[in-house]
Coordinates of C-alpha atoms and ligand atoms in Angstrom, one line a residue:
M1 CA -13.4 -1.3 6.3
A2 CA -11.2 -4.0 7.8
G3 CA -13.3 -7.1 8.2
K4 CA -13.3 -8.8 11.6
G5 CA -13.4 -12.5 12.2
F6 CA -10.6 -13.9 10.1
T7 CA -7.6 -14.9 12.1
V8 CA -4.5 -14.3 10.1
K9 CA -0.9 -14.9 10.7
K10 CA 0.3 -11.5 11.7
N11 CA 3.9 -11.7 10.8
W12 CA 6.2 -13.2 8.2
D13 CA 6.7 -16.9 8.9
N14 CA 10.4 -17.8 8.8
P15 CA 11.1 -15.2 6.1
I16 CA 13.6 -16.2 3.5
E17 CA 16.7 -13.9 3.4
H18 CA 17.3 -13.3 -0.3
A19 CA 20.6 -12.3 -1.6
M20 CA 20.6 -9.5 -4.2
P21 CA 20.5 -11.4 -7.5
E22 CA 23.2 -10.8 -10.0
G23 CA 22.2 -8.4 -12.8
V24 CA 18.4 -8.4 -12.1
R25 CA 16.6 -5.3 -11.0
V26 CA 13.0 -4.2 -10.4
P27 CA 12.1 -2.7 -13.8
A28 CA 12.3 1.1 -14.0
E29 CA 8.8 1.2 -15.4
M30 CA 5.8 -0.7 -16.5
R31 CA 2.6 0.4 -18.3
I32 CA -0.9 -0.5 -17.2
G33 CA -2.8 0.5 -20.3
P34 CA -1.8 4.0 -20.9
V35 CA -0.7 4.6 -17.3
L36 CA 3.0 4.8 -16.8
V37 CA 4.1 3.2 -13.5
A38 CA 7.7 4.2 -12.9
P39 CA 9.4 2.6 -11.1
A40 CA 7.5 -0.6 -11.4
T41 CA 6.5 -0.7 -7.7
V42 CA 3.1 -0.6 -6.2
L43 CA 1.9 0.2 -2.7
A44 CA -0.4 -2.7 -1.8
P45 CA -4.0 -1.8 -0.8
M46 CA -4.2 -2.1 3.0
A47 CA -7.5 -1.5 4.8
G48 CA -7.0 0.8 7.8
V49 CA -3.6 1.8 6.5
T50 CA -3.4 3.1 3.0
D51 CA -5.6 6.2 3.3
T52 CA -4.7 9.4 1.6
V53 CA -2.3 10.5 4.4
F54 CA -0.3 7.3 4.4
R55 CA -0.2 7.2 0.6
R56 CA 1.1 10.7 0.3
F57 CA 3.6 10.0 3.0
I58 CA 4.9 7.0 1.1
R59 CA 5.1 8.9 -2.1
H60 CA 7.1 11.7 -0.5
A61 CA 9.1 9.6 1.9
S62 CA 10.1 7.6 -1.2
V63 CA 11.4 10.5 -3.3
F64 CA 14.5 9.4 -5.1
S65 CA 16.2 11.3 -7.8
T66 CA 19.4 10.3 -9.5
S67 CA 20.1 14.0 -10.2
E68 CA 20.1 14.8 -6.5
A69 CA 22.7 12.3 -5.3
V70 CA 21.3 9.8 -3.0
N71 CA 19.5 11.5 -0.2
P72 CA 16.5 13.8 -0.7
P73 CA 16.9 16.8 1.6
N74 CA 15.5 15.8 4.9
S75 CA 13.6 19.1 4.7
I76 CA 11.4 17.5 2.1
L77 CA 10.0 15.2 4.7
S78 CA 9.2 18.0 7.2
E79 CA 8.0 20.4 4.5
V80 CA 5.7 18.0 2.9
S81 CA 3.9 17.4 6.2
G82 CA 2.2 20.7 5.6
A83 CA 1.9 20.3 1.9
R84 CA -1.8 19.6 1.6
P85 CA -3.2 22.0 -1.0
G86 CA -5.1 24.8 0.7
L87 CA -3.9 24.0 4.2
P88 CA -2.7 26.8 6.4
G89 CA 1.0 26.7 6.4
T90 CA 1.3 25.8 2.7
N91 CA 4.0 28.0 1.2
Q92 CA 5.9 28.5 -2.1
E93 CA 8.6 26.2 -1.0
I94 CA 6.2 23.4 -0.3
A95 CA 4.5 24.0 -3.6
A96 CA 7.9 23.7 -5.3
V97 CA 8.6 20.5 -3.5
E98 CA 5.2 19.1 -4.7
A99 CA 5.8 20.2 -8.3
D100 CA 9.2 18.6 -8.2
V101 CA 7.9 15.2 -7.1
T102 CA 7.1 13.7 -10.4
N103 CA 6.1 10.1 -10.7
T104 CA 9.5 9.2 -12.1
Q105 CA 11.3 10.6 -9.1
S106 CA 9.2 8.9 -6.5
G107 CA 10.3 5.5 -5.4
C108 CA 6.7 4.2 -5.5
G109 CA 5.2 4.0 -9.0
L110 CA 1.6 3.4 -8.1
L111 CA -0.5 4.0 -5.0
M112 CA -3.6 2.0 -4.2
T113 CA -6.5 2.9 -1.9
E114 CA -7.8 0.6 0.8
F115 CA -10.5 -1.7 -0.5
T116 CA -13.9 -0.1 -0.7
S117 CA -17.3 -1.8 -0.8
A118 CA -18.9 -1.3 -4.2
D119 CA -22.2 -1.8 -2.6
G120 CA -21.5 0.8 0.1
L121 CA -20.1 3.2 -2.5
S122 CA -23.1 3.2 -4.7
R123 CA -25.3 3.8 -1.6
M124 CA -23.0 6.1 0.4
R125 CA -23.7 9.7 1.0
E126 CA -21.5 12.1 -0.9
S127 CA -19.6 13.0 2.3
K128 CA -18.8 9.4 3.2
R129 CA -17.7 8.7 -0.4
R130 CA -15.3 11.5 0.0
R131 CA -13.6 9.8 2.9
Y132 CA -13.0 6.6 1.0
L133 CA -12.2 8.2 -2.3
T134 CA -10.3 11.3 -1.3
F135 CA -6.9 11.8 -2.9
Y136 CA -4.7 14.7 -3.8
D137 CA -3.0 15.7 -7.0
D138 CA 0.4 14.4 -5.9
E139 CA -1.0 10.9 -5.5
H140 CA -1.2 10.3 -9.3
P141 CA -1.0 7.6 -10.6
I142 CA -3.4 6.1 -8.1
G143 CA -5.8 3.1 -8.3
A144 CA -9.0 2.6 -6.3
Q145 CA -9.8 -0.9 -5.2
L146 CA -13.3 -2.2 -5.0
F147 CA -14.8 -5.4 -3.6
G148 CA -18.3 -6.8 -4.1
S149 CA -20.0 -9.6 -5.9
N150 CA -22.7 -8.0 -7.9
A151 CA -21.5 -7.2 -11.4
E152 CA -23.8 -4.2 -12.0
T153 CA -23.0 -2.7 -8.6
L154 CA -19.3 -3.1 -9.2
A155 CA -19.7 -1.4 -12.6
E156 CA -21.6 1.5 -11.0
A157 CA -18.9 1.8 -8.4
A158 CA -16.2 1.7 -11.0
R159 CA -17.9 4.5 -12.9
I160 CA -17.8 6.6 -9.6
V161 CA -14.1 5.8 -9.3
Q162 CA -13.5 6.9 -12.9
D163 CA -15.5 10.1 -12.5
T164 CA -13.6 10.9 -9.3
G165 CA -10.4 10.9 -11.3
F166 CA -8.6 7.8 -10.4
D167 CA -6.1 6.4 -12.9
T168 CA -7.1 2.8 -12.5
V169 CA -9.8 0.7 -10.9
D170 CA -9.0 -2.6 -9.2
L171 CA -11.1 -5.6 -8.2
N172 CA -10.3 -7.3 -5.0
L173 CA -10.5 -11.1 -5.2
G174 CA -8.2 -11.7 -2.3
C175 CA -9.8 -10.6 0.9
P176 CA -10.2 -13.6 3.3
A177 CA -12.3 -11.7 5.9
K178 CA -15.4 -13.7 6.8
R179 CA -17.6 -10.6 6.5
V180 CA -16.5 -10.1 2.9
V181 CA -16.3 -13.7 1.9
G182 CA -19.8 -14.2 3.5
C183 CA -21.2 -11.9 0.9
N184 CA -19.2 -13.7 -1.8
G185 CA -16.8 -10.8 -2.1
G186 CA -13.0 -10.8 -2.0
S187 CA -11.6 -14.3 -2.1
G188 CA -15.1 -15.8 -1.8
L189 CA -15.4 -15.3 -5.6
L190 CA -12.4 -17.5 -6.3
R191 CA -14.7 -20.4 -6.1
D192 CA -16.8 -19.1 -9.0
L193 CA -14.9 -18.4 -12.1
P194 CA -18.0 -17.8 -14.3
K195 CA -19.2 -15.1 -11.9
I196 CA -15.7 -13.5 -12.1
G197 CA -16.0 -13.6 -15.9
E198 CA -19.4 -11.8 -15.7
I199 CA -17.9 -9.1 -13.4
F200 CA -14.9 -8.6 -15.6
R201 CA -17.1 -8.1 -18.7
T202 CA -19.6 -5.8 -17.0
V203 CA -17.0 -3.6 -15.3
R204 CA -14.8 -3.5 -18.4
K205 CA -17.8 -2.1 -20.4
A206 CA -18.5 0.5 -17.8
V207 CA -15.2 2.3 -17.7
T208 CA -12.4 3.4 -20.0
I209 CA -9.7 3.7 -17.3
P210 CA -7.4 0.7 -16.9
F211 CA -9.1 -2.1 -15.0
T212 CA -7.0 -4.5 -12.9
V213 CA -7.6 -7.4 -10.5
K214 CA -5.7 -8.5 -7.4
F215 CA -6.3 -12.1 -6.4
R216 CA -4.9 -15.0 -4.5
L217 CA -3.8 -18.4 -5.9
G218 CA -7.3 -19.9 -5.2
W219 CA -9.5 -20.9 -2.4
N220 CA -7.2 -23.7 -1.2
D221 CA -4.6 -26.0 -2.5
A222 CA -7.2 -28.3 -4.2
Q223 CA -8.6 -25.3 -6.1
I224 CA -5.7 -23.2 -7.4
I225 CA -7.1 -21.2 -10.3
C226 CA -4.7 -18.3 -10.6
T227 CA -3.5 -19.0 -14.2
E228 CA -7.1 -19.6 -15.5
L229 CA -8.2 -16.4 -13.7
A230 CA -5.3 -14.4 -15.2
R231 CA -6.0 -15.7 -18.7
M232 CA -9.7 -14.8 -18.3
A233 CA -8.7 -11.3 -17.1
E234 CA -6.6 -10.9 -20.2
S235 CA -9.2 -12.1 -22.6
E236 CA -11.9 -9.8 -21.0
G237 CA -9.7 -6.8 -21.6
L238 CA -8.2 -6.1 -18.1
N239 CA -5.0 -4.2 -18.2
A240 CA -2.9 -6.0 -15.5
V241 CA -3.1 -8.6 -12.8
A242 CA -1.6 -8.6 -9.3
L243 CA -1.2 -11.9 -7.5
H244 CA -0.7 -12.3 -3.7
A245 CA 0.8 -15.8 -4.0
R246 CA -1.1 -17.5 -1.2
T247 CA -4.4 -19.3 -1.1
R248 CA -7.3 -18.0 0.9
E249 CA -7.0 -20.9 3.3
Q250 CA -3.3 -20.0 3.8
G251 CA -4.2 -16.6 5.2
Y252 CA -0.8 -15.1 5.8
S253 CA 0.9 -18.3 6.9
G254 CA 3.8 -20.0 5.3
Q255 CA 5.7 -18.5 2.4
A256 CA 4.1 -16.7 -0.5
R257 CA 4.6 -19.2 -3.4
W258 CA 6.3 -17.1 -6.0
E259 CA 6.4 -20.0 -8.4
W260 CA 2.8 -19.3 -9.1
I261 CA 3.6 -15.7 -10.0
A262 CA 6.0 -17.2 -12.6
A263 CA 3.2 -19.4 -13.8
V264 CA 0.8 -16.5 -14.2
K265 CA 3.5 -14.5 -16.0
A266 CA 4.0 -17.3 -18.4
A267 CA 0.3 -17.5 -19.0
V268 CA -0.5 -13.9 -20.1
Q269 CA 0.9 -11.0 -22.0
I270 CA -0.6 -8.2 -19.8
P271 CA 1.6 -6.9 -16.9
V272 CA 1.8 -9.2 -13.9
I273 CA 2.5 -7.6 -10.5
G274 CA 3.9 -10.0 -7.9
N275 CA 2.9 -9.7 -4.3
G276 CA 3.7 -11.5 -1.1
D277 CA 6.6 -11.4 1.4
V278 CA 8.7 -8.7 -0.1
R279 CA 10.5 -7.2 2.9
T280 CA 13.7 -5.8 1.4
P281 CA 15.1 -4.5 -1.9
E282 CA 16.8 -7.9 -2.2
D283 CA 13.4 -9.7 -1.9
A284 CA 12.0 -7.4 -4.6
A285 CA 14.8 -8.1 -7.1
A286 CA 14.7 -11.8 -6.2
M287 CA 11.0 -11.9 -6.9
V288 CA 11.6 -10.4 -10.4
A289 CA 14.5 -12.8 -11.0
K290 CA 12.5 -15.8 -10.0
T291 CA 9.2 -14.9 -11.7
R292 CA 10.0 -12.3 -14.4
C293 CA 7.1 -10.3 -13.1
D294 CA 6.6 -6.8 -14.5
G295 CA 6.2 -5.1 -11.2
V296 CA 6.4 -5.7 -7.5
M297 CA 3.6 -4.8 -5.0
I298 CA 4.6 -4.2 -1.3
G299 CA 2.3 -4.2 1.7
R300 CA 3.4 -4.8 5.2
A301 CA 7.0 -3.8 4.7
A302 CA 5.9 -0.3 3.6
A303 CA 4.6 0.4 7.1
A304 CA 7.7 -1.0 8.8
N305 CA 10.1 0.6 6.4
P306 CA 8.5 3.4 4.3
W307 CA 11.8 3.9 2.6
I308 CA 11.6 0.5 0.8
F309 CA 10.3 2.0 -2.4
R310 CA 13.1 4.6 -2.4
Q311 CA 15.6 1.9 -1.7
I312 CA 14.4 -0.3 -4.6
A313 CA 14.3 2.7 -7.0
Q314 CA 17.8 3.7 -5.9
Y315 CA 19.1 0.1 -6.4
T316 CA 17.5 0.0 -9.9
A317 CA 19.1 3.3 -10.8
T318 CA 22.5 2.9 -9.2
G319 CA 23.1 -0.7 -8.0
A320 CA 23.3 0.3 -4.4
Y321 CA 20.9 1.7 -1.8
D322 CA 20.9 3.6 1.5
Q323 CA 19.5 2.6 4.9
P324 CA 17.7 5.3 6.7
S325 CA 19.7 6.9 9.4
F326 CA 18.3 7.5 12.9
T327 CA 17.7 11.1 11.8
D328 CA 15.9 10.0 8.7
R329 CA 13.7 7.8 10.8
H330 CA 12.8 10.7 13.0
H331 CA 12.0 12.9 10.0
M332 CA 9.8 10.1 8.6
I333 CA 7.7 9.5 11.7
R334 CA 7.4 13.2 12.4
A335 CA 6.4 13.9 8.8
Y336 CA 3.7 11.2 8.9
F337 CA 2.3 12.3 12.2
E338 CA 2.3 16.0 11.2
M339 CA 0.4 15.0 8.0
L340 CA -2.1 13.0 10.0
L341 CA -2.7 15.9 12.4
A342 CA -3.0 18.4 9.4
E343 CA -5.5 16.2 7.7
A344 CA -7.5 15.8 10.9
E345 CA -7.5 19.6 11.3
A346 CA -8.5 20.1 7.6
T347 CA -11.4 17.7 7.8
R348 CA -12.6 18.6 11.3
A349 CA -15.5 20.7 9.9
L350 CA -16.8 17.8 7.7
P351 CA -19.5 15.4 8.8
R352 CA -18.1 12.7 11.1
D353 CA -18.2 10.0 8.4
A354 CA -16.2 12.1 6.0
R355 CA -13.3 12.7 8.3
I356 CA -10.0 10.9 8.1
G357 CA -10.4 9.8 11.6
E358 CA -8.7 8.0 14.5
T359 CA -5.7 10.1 14.4
S360 CA -4.1 9.2 17.7
G361 CA -5.1 5.5 17.1
K362 CA -3.3 5.5 13.7
M363 CA -0.3 7.3 15.2
K364 CA 0.0 4.6 17.8
Q365 CA -0.4 1.8 15.3
F366 CA 2.2 3.3 13.0
A367 CA 4.6 4.0 15.8
T368 CA 4.4 0.4 16.9
W369 CA 5.3 -0.9 13.5
F370 CA 7.9 1.7 12.8
T371 CA 9.8 1.6 16.0
H372 CA 10.4 -2.1 16.2
G373 CA 14.1 -2.6 15.9
V374 CA 14.8 0.9 17.0
P375 CA 16.9 1.0 20.2
G376 CA 14.7 2.0 23.0
G377 CA 11.6 1.6 20.9
A378 CA 9.7 -0.3 23.6
R379 CA 10.0 2.7 25.9
L380 CA 8.6 5.0 23.2
R381 CA 5.7 2.6 22.5
K382 CA 4.8 2.5 26.1
A383 CA 4.9 6.3 26.4
I384 CA 2.8 6.6 23.2
Y385 CA 0.1 4.2 24.4
T386 CA -0.7 6.4 27.4
A387 CA -0.8 9.6 25.3
R388 CA -4.4 10.8 24.8
T389 CA -4.2 13.1 21.8
G390 CA -2.4 13.0 18.5
A391 CA -0.4 16.1 19.5
A392 CA 0.7 14.3 22.7
V393 CA 1.8 11.3 20.6
L394 CA 3.9 13.6 18.4
D395 CA 5.5 15.2 21.5
E396 CA 6.5 11.8 22.8
V397 CA 8.1 10.9 19.5
N398 CA 10.0 14.2 19.3
A399 CA 11.2 13.8 22.9
F400 CA 12.3 10.2 22.2
F401 CA 14.3 11.1 19.2
A402 CA 15.8 14.2 20.7
G403 CA 16.9 12.3 23.8
Q404 CA 18.6 9.5 21.9
P405 CA 22.3 9.1 22.5
L406 CA 22.8 7.6 19.0
A407 CA 25.0 9.4 16.6
Q408 CA 22.9 11.3 14.0
D409 CA 24.1 9.1 11.2
E410 CA 23.8 5.8 12.9
V411 CA 22.0 3.4 10.7
I412 CA 19.1 1.4 12.1
A413 CA 18.7 -2.1 10.7
P414 CA 15.5 -2.8 8.7
V415 CA 12.6 -3.8 10.9
A416 CA 10.1 -6.6 10.6
F417 CA 6.4 -5.9 10.6
P418 CA 5.3 -6.7 14.1
E419 CA 2.3 -8.4 15.4
S420 CA -0.8 -6.3 14.8
E421 CA -4.3 -6.4 13.4
L422 CA -4.0 -7.9 10.0
V423 CA -7.5 -8.6 9.0
C424 CA -7.8 -8.3 5.3
D425 CA -6.4 -9.0 1.9
Ligands
LIG1 C1 -3.5 -4.4 7.4 C2 -3.7 -5.0 6.1 C3 -4.8 -4.7 5.3 C4 -5.0 -5.2 4.1 N1 -6.0 -4.8 3.3 C5 -6.1 -5.1 2.0 C6 -7.1 -4.6 1.1 O1 -7.9 -3.7 1.5 N2 -7.2 -5.1 -0.2 C7 -6.3 -6.0 -0.6 O2 -6.4 -6.4 -1.8 N3 -5.3 -6.5 0.2 C8 -5.2 -6.1 1.4 N4 -4.2 -6.6 2.2 C9 -3.2 -7.5 1.7 C10 -2.0 -6.8 1.1 O3 -2.5 -5.9 0.0 C11 -1.0 -7.8 0.5 O4 -1.6 -8.6 -0.5 C12 -0.5 -8.7 1.6 O5 -0.2 -8.0 2.8 C13 0.7 -9.5 1.1 O6 1.7 -8.6 0.7 P1 3.0 -8.2 1.7 O7 3.7 -9.5 2.1 O8 3.8 -7.3 0.9 O9 2.4 -7.6 3.0 C14 -4.0 -6.1 3.5 C15 -2.9 -6.5 4.3 C16 -2.7 -5.9 5.5 C17 -1.5 -6.3 6.3

């Protein structure tokens, strides 16, 4: 789904190191309509990344419970890798783990799908729809994101999303990809507020689940419309807004301008979710301190440090948070890869367009993000790139971690999201 042809800045530009603000925390919960989002953190939609496997990985990697001291048993991460309902290997223990992972214990309060074309969805074969809209019970609450420019088509797609059982439906008004903007979708619509109003009204009438919108500041600095857009969303009955605080023209360059999140928050009563450049728990709390936003949405940092949601939840609950140890990192990467392989196996018999595909490609991509900053990570990345199958990638990962001279508990510093294909928003 990721659109080609838009060159974006692929890393954070001179990221600001925020100190943990005194006495301010990411809220323990927020409500989007009747949907409880607890903690008030959201996994940002990311095309090519936030499929069902990544989302479940984030939810489970993020498990945090105050009743269980600070560390979830590492076994959770390996057990959950086989925890897809109905998969061979599922056992009582895994089922118990799943049942235990309630929304309030997970560090990530709301998961979002990758963006999906409303046009495509209403025309797609059932099998292909399944690929884009597959989710499992343990992903609730979960929102599906749509893009498009035709109000009726978006309304039809929103109905499909509702009938599929999603908790919320989201409209993408941020994608800068030329392919999307060229059809007036994504951020292309930011130049046409009346059209956005028509879409809001039509989709709102079509569904009863909470309806949200994710948008950028505007097309460019001369046309910043985020506060008008948020007010319109509120008056048309949308239940929350999420702002990636950059213009379309900015792509990913420069800093996200959090002052606009504060302006949007001051303009509306519905929940405002801040997005852009949150890389650490300190950043998340600083965003809340500076903007008073109701929730924080995290994209790139989730791939580089899947524990970020857990760290934020832990900080909110206790005032301190853990860094993943080397062993935790091994468990995480292994869990994610095992989940990818299990999903590929489980969907092997489905038509090609319904499979959650590109397993070894995804493993390579994730390993690249995840092992930046890990001592010897370059060696692992090189070995992984020559591996031909998903199983071979996993073998390389296991061999790398097993052969590390580091002490089990040695803490690895948080990593930055490295250069890679960032094509959409
Ligand atoms: C690989 C990638 C794919 C993305 N795909 C989407 C998308 O499908 N829908 C969307 O609204 N934003 C998308 N985005 C933008 C993110 O949701 C988020 O707004 C942006 O990355 C800024 O947040 P961050 O600084 O926490 O990464 C994507 C970003 C990346 C890096």
